[in-house]
Coordinates of C-alpha atoms in Angstrom, one line a residue:
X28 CA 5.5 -50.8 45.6
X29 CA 4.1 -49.7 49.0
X30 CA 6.2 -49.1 51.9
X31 CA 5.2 -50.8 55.0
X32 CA 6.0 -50.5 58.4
X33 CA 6.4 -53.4 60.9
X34 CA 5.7 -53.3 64.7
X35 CA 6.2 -55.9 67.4
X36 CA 5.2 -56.1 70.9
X37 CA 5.7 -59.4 71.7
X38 CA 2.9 -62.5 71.8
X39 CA 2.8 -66.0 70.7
X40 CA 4.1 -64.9 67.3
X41 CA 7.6 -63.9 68.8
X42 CA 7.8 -66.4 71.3
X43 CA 10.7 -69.3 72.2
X44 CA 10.7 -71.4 75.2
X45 CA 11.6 -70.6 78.1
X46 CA 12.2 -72.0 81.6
X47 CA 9.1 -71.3 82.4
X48 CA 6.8 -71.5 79.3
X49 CA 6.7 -69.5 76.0
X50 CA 8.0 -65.7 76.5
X51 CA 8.2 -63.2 73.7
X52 CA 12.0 -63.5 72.4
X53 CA 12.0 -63.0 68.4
X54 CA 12.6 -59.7 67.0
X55 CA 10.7 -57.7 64.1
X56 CA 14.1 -58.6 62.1
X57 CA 13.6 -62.5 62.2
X58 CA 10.1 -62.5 61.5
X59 CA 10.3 -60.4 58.9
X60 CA 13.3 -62.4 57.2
X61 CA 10.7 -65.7 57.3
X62 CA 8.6 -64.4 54.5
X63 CA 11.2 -63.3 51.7
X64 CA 8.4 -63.7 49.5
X65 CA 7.0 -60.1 51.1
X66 CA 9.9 -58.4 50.0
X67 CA 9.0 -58.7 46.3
X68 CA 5.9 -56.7 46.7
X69 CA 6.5 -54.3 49.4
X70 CA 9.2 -51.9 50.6
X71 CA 9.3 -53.1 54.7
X72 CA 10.8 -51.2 57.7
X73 CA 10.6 -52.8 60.8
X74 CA 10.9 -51.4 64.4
X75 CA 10.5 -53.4 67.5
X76 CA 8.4 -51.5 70.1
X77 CA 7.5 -53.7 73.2
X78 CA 8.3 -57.1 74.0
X79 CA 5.2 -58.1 75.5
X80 CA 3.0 -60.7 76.8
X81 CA -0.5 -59.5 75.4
X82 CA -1.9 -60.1 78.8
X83 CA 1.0 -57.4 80.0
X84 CA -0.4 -55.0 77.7
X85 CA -2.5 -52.5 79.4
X86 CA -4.0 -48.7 78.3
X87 CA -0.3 -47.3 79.0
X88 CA 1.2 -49.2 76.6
X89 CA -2.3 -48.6 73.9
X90 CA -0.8 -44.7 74.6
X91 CA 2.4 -45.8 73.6
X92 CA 1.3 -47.4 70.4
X93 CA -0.8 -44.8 69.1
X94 CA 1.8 -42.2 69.4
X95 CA 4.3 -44.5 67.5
X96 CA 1.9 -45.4 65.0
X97 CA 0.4 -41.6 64.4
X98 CA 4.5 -40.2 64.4
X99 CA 5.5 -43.1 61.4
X100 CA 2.3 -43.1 59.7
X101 CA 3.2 -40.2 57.8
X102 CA 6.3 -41.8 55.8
X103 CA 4.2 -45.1 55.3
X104 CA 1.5 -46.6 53.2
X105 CA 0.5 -48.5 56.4
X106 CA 1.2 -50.0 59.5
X107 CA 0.8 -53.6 60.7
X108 CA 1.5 -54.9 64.5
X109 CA 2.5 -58.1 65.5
X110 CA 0.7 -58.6 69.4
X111 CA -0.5 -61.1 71.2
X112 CA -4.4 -62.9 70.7
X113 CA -5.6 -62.5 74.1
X114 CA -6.0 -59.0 74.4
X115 CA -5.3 -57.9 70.7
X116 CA -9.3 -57.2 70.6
X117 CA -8.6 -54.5 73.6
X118 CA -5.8 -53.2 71.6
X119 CA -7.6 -53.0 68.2
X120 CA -10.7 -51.2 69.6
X121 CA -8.6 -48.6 72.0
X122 CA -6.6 -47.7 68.8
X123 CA -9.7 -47.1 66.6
X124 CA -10.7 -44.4 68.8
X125 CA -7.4 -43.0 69.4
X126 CA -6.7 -42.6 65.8
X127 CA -9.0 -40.3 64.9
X128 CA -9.8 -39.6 61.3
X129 CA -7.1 -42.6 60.4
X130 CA -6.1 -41.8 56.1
X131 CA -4.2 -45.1 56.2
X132 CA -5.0 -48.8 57.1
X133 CA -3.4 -50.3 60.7
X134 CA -3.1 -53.6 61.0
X135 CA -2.8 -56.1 64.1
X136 CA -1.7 -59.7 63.5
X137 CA -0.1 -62.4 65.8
X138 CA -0.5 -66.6 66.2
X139 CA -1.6 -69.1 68.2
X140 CA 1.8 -70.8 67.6
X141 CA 4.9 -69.0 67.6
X142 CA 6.7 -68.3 64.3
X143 CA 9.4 -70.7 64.2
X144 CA 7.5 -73.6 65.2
X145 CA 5.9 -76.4 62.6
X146 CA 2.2 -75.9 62.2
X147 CA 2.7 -72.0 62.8
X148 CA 0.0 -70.2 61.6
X149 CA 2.0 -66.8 61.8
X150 CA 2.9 -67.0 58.5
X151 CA -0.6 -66.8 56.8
X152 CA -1.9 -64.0 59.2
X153 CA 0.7 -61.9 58.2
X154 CA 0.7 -62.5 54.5
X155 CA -3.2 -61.8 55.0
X156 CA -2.0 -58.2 57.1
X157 CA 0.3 -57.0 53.9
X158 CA -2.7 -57.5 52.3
X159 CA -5.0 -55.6 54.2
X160 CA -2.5 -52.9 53.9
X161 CA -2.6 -53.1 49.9
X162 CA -6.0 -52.9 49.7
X163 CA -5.4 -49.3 52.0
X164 CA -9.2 -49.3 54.2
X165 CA -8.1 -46.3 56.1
X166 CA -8.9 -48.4 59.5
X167 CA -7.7 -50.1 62.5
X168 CA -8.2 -54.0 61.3
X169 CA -7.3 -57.1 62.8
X170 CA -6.0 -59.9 60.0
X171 CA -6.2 -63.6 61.4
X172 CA -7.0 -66.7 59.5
X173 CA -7.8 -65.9 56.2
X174 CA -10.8 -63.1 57.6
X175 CA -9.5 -59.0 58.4
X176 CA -11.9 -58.0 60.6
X177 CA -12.6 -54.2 61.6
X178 CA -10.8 -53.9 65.0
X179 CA -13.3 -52.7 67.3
X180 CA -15.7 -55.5 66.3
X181 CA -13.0 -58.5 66.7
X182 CA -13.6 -60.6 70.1
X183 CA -11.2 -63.7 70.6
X184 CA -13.7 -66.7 70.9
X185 CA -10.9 -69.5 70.9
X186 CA -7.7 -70.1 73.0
X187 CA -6.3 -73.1 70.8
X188 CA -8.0 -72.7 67.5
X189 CA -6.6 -70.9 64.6
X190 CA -10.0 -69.2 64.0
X191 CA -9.3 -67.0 67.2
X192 CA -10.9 -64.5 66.4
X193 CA -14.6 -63.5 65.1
X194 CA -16.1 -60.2 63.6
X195 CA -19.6 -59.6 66.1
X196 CA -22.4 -58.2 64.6
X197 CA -20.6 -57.3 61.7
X198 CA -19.3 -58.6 58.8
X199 CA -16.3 -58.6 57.5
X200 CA -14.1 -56.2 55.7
X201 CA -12.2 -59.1 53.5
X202 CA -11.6 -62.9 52.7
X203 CA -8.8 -65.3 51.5
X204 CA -10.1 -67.5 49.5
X205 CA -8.4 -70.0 47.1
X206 CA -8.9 -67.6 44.1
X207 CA -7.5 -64.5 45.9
X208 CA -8.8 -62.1 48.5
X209 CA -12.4 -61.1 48.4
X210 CA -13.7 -57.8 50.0
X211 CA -16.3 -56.3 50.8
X212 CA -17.2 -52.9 49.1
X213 CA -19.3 -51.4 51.5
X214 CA -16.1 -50.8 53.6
X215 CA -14.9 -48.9 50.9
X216 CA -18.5 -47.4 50.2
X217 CA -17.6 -45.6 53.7
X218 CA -15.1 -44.7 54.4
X219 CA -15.4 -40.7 53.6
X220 CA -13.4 -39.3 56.4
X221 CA -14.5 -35.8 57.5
X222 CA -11.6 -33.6 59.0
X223 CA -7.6 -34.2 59.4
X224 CA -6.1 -37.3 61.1
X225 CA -5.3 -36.2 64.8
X226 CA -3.9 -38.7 68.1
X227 CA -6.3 -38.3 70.6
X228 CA -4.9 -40.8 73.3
X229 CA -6.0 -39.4 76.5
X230 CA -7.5 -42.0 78.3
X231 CA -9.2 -43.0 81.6
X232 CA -8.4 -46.3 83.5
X233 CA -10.6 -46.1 86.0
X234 CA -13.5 -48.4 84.5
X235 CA -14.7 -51.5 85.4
X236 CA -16.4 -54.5 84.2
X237 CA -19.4 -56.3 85.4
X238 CA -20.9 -59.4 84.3
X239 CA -23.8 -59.8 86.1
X240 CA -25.1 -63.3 87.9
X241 CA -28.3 -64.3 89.2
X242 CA -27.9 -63.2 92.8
X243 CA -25.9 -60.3 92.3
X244 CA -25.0 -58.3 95.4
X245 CA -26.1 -54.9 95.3
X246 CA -23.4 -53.6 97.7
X247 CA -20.5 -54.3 94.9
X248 CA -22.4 -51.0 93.4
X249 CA -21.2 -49.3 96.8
X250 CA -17.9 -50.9 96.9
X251 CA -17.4 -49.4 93.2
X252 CA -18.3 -46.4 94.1
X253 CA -15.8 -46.3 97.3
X254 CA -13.1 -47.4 94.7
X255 CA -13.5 -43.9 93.2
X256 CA -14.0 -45.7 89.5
X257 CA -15.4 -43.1 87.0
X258 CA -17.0 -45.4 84.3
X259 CA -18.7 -48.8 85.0
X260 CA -19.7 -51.5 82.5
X261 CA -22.0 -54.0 82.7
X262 CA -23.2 -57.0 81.2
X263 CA -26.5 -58.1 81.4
X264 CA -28.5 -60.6 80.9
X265 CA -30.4 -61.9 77.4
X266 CA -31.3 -58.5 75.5
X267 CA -30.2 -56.3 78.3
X268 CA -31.7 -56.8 81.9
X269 CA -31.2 -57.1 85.4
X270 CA -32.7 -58.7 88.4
X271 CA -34.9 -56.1 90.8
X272 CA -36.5 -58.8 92.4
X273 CA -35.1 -59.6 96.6
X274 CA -31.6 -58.6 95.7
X275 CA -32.3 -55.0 93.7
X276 CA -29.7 -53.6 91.8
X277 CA -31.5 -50.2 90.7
X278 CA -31.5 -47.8 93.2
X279 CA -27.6 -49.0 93.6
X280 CA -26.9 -48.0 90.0
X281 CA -29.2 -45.0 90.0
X282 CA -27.1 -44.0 92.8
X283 CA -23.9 -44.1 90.8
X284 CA -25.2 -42.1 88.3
X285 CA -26.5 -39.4 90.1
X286 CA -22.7 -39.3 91.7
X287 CA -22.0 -38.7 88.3
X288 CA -20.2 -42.2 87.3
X289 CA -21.1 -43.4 83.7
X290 CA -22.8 -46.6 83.3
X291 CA -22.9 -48.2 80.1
X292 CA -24.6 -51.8 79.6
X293 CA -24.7 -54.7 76.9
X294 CA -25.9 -57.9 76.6
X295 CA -24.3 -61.1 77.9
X296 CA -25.0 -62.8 74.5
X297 CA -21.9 -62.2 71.8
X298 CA -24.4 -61.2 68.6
X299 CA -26.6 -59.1 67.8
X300 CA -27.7 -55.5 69.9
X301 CA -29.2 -55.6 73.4
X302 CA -32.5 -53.8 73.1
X303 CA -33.2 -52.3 76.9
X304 CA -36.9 -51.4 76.0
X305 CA -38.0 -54.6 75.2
X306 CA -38.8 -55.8 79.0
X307 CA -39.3 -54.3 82.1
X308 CA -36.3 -55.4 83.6
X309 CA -34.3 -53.4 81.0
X310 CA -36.6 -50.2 80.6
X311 CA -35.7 -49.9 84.8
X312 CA -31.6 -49.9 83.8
X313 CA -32.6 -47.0 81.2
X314 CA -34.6 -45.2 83.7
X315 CA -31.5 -45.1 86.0
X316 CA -30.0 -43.2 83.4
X317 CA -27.5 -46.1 81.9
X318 CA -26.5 -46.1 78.6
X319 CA -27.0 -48.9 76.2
X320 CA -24.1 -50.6 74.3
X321 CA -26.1 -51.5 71.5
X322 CA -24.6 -54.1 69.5
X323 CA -21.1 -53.2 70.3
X324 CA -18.4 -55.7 71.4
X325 CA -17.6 -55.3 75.1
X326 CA -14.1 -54.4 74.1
X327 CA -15.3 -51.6 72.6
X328 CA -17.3 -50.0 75.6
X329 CA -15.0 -50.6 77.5
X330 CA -12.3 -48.8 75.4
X331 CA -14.8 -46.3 74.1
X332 CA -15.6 -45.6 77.6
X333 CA -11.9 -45.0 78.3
X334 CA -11.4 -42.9 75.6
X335 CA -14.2 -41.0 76.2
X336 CA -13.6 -40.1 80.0
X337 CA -10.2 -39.2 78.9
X338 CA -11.3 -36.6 76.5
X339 CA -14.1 -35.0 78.8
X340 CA -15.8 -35.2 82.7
X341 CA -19.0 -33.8 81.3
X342 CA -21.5 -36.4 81.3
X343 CA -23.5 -34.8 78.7
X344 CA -20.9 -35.0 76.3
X345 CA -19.7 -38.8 77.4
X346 CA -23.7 -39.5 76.3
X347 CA -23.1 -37.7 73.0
X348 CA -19.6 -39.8 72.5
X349 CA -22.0 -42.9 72.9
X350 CA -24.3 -41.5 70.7
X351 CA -22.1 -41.0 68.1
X352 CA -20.9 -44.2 65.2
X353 CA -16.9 -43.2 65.3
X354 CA -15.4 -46.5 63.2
X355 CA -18.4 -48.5 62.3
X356 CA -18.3 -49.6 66.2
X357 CA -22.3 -49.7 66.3
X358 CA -25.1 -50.2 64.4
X359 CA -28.0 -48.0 64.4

């Protein structure tokens, strides 16, 4: 029988109401005692860590995760986290990178309807967590209506449906179907970890995120720049470009770069990789010295990007960090 811990910070799948709206108010205790059923198959510890709104969870309280998670993880066969949808994505991916070298599956869960209520699908995405843990894919997962998904390729695409979540450019590590739980074996294919486990949570927050418009005002580059941030992503348009046309954005990006800020762009569209060489407008961004995001989710850059200005200033190194295919992030 495998010994499970349970985490809570908060989210829909705590939640009573409150004077003013749902709030996070149900403990790891009375969710845990609304499945007896789990107790036949696993031995369950639960500890309740925040009692958050996702939306109130920021990289501070990722830190604070990751060092609970990587301190328990030793007496456990895995770890699952009840949080809330709307930045669980955020969560997942920042955790991926923080755990380095994980040995042990983590897994992140919550609801679009709180756990008490009729029609709760809290339930089901737990039941579907346990068993993400018991198949024991040493990775960060997210486990959400009937699909686990590797965490730093989840994005929430719904804010009422119980398909919240999708796995981008990727597909996923297991299935509930009707006949059990199908997986996929090329997770298990690799996952050959090289070197110990180790909590690397130093982070960076100052990183910001730019969807570009038609019309974009070059000057936000110098207003960025002003603001002191020390990693800037962007999304751009179609398979990665931007407008040097009247309102030119270049030289203001080129100009961030050589002040040694790290740039790191992706494409506006949810699948499949931006591909900067393919026009003009994107062979410019590459020439400015920006890095492309490939076919990672902007939740990962961002995150990645994080991570890896927490670990290093050297710009050199950040590059290599990009380069480099930690938790199945990218695709090459």
């Amino acid at each position: 029988m495998k010994k499970v811990l349970l985490l809570t910070t908060g989210g829909t799948i705590a939640a009573r109401e409150s004077g003013n709206g749902l709030a996070p108010d149900i403990n790891s205790e009375d969710i845990i005692a609304l499945l007896p059923e789990l107790k036949h198959s696993f031995q369950i510890d639960t500890k309740d860590i925040l009692n958050l709104d996702s939306s109130n969870i920021q990289p501070e309280e990722w830190q604070y995760i990751a060092q609970v998670v990587a301190e328990q993880l030793p007496f456990y066969d895995g770890v699952i986290i009840t949080h809330g949808t709307d930045t669980m994505a955020y969560t997942a991916s920042a955790l991926s990178f923080m755990l380095q070298n994980l040995k042990k599956p983590v897994v992140l869960t919550g609801a679009q309807i709180p756990i008490e209520q009729m029609f709760t699908d809290a339930k089901r995405n737990l039941q579907t967590a346990f068993a993400a843990v018991d198949l024991g894919i040493p990775k960060v997962m997210i486990a959400f209506f009937d699909k686990i998904i590797n965490g730093c390729r989840a994005v929430k695409v719904r804010t009422l449906g119980f398909n919240a979540f999708e796995s981008i450019s990727a597909s996923y590590i297991g299935e509930v179907y009707a006949d059990g739980v199908h997986w996929n074996e090329n997770y298990f294919i690799n996952q050959k970890k090289k070197g110990e486990f180790s909590l690397k949570d130093q982070l960076c927050t100052d990183v910001f995120l730019l969807k570009l418009i038609p019309g974009t005002n070059p000057e936000i580059f110098d207003m960025l720049l002003h603001m002191k941030y020390r990693g800037i992503v962007i999304e751009a348009f179609g398979a990665g470009g931007t407008h040097f046309e009247r309102r030119n954005l270049l030289p203001k990006l080129k100009r961030l770069v050589d002040h040694g800020i790290t740039v790191v762009a992706r494409s506006q569209c949810l699948y499949e990789k931006s591909d900067f060489s393919l026009y003009e407008v994107g062979q410019k961004l590459l020439d400015c010295g920006v890095i492309p995001g490939r076919d990672m989710t902007t939740e990962a850059i961002v995150t990645k990007l994080m991570w890896a200005l927490g670990q290093t200033e050297d710009k050199d190194e950040i590059r290599k960090i990009f380069d480099t295919n930690y938790v199945d992030e990218v695709t090459f």
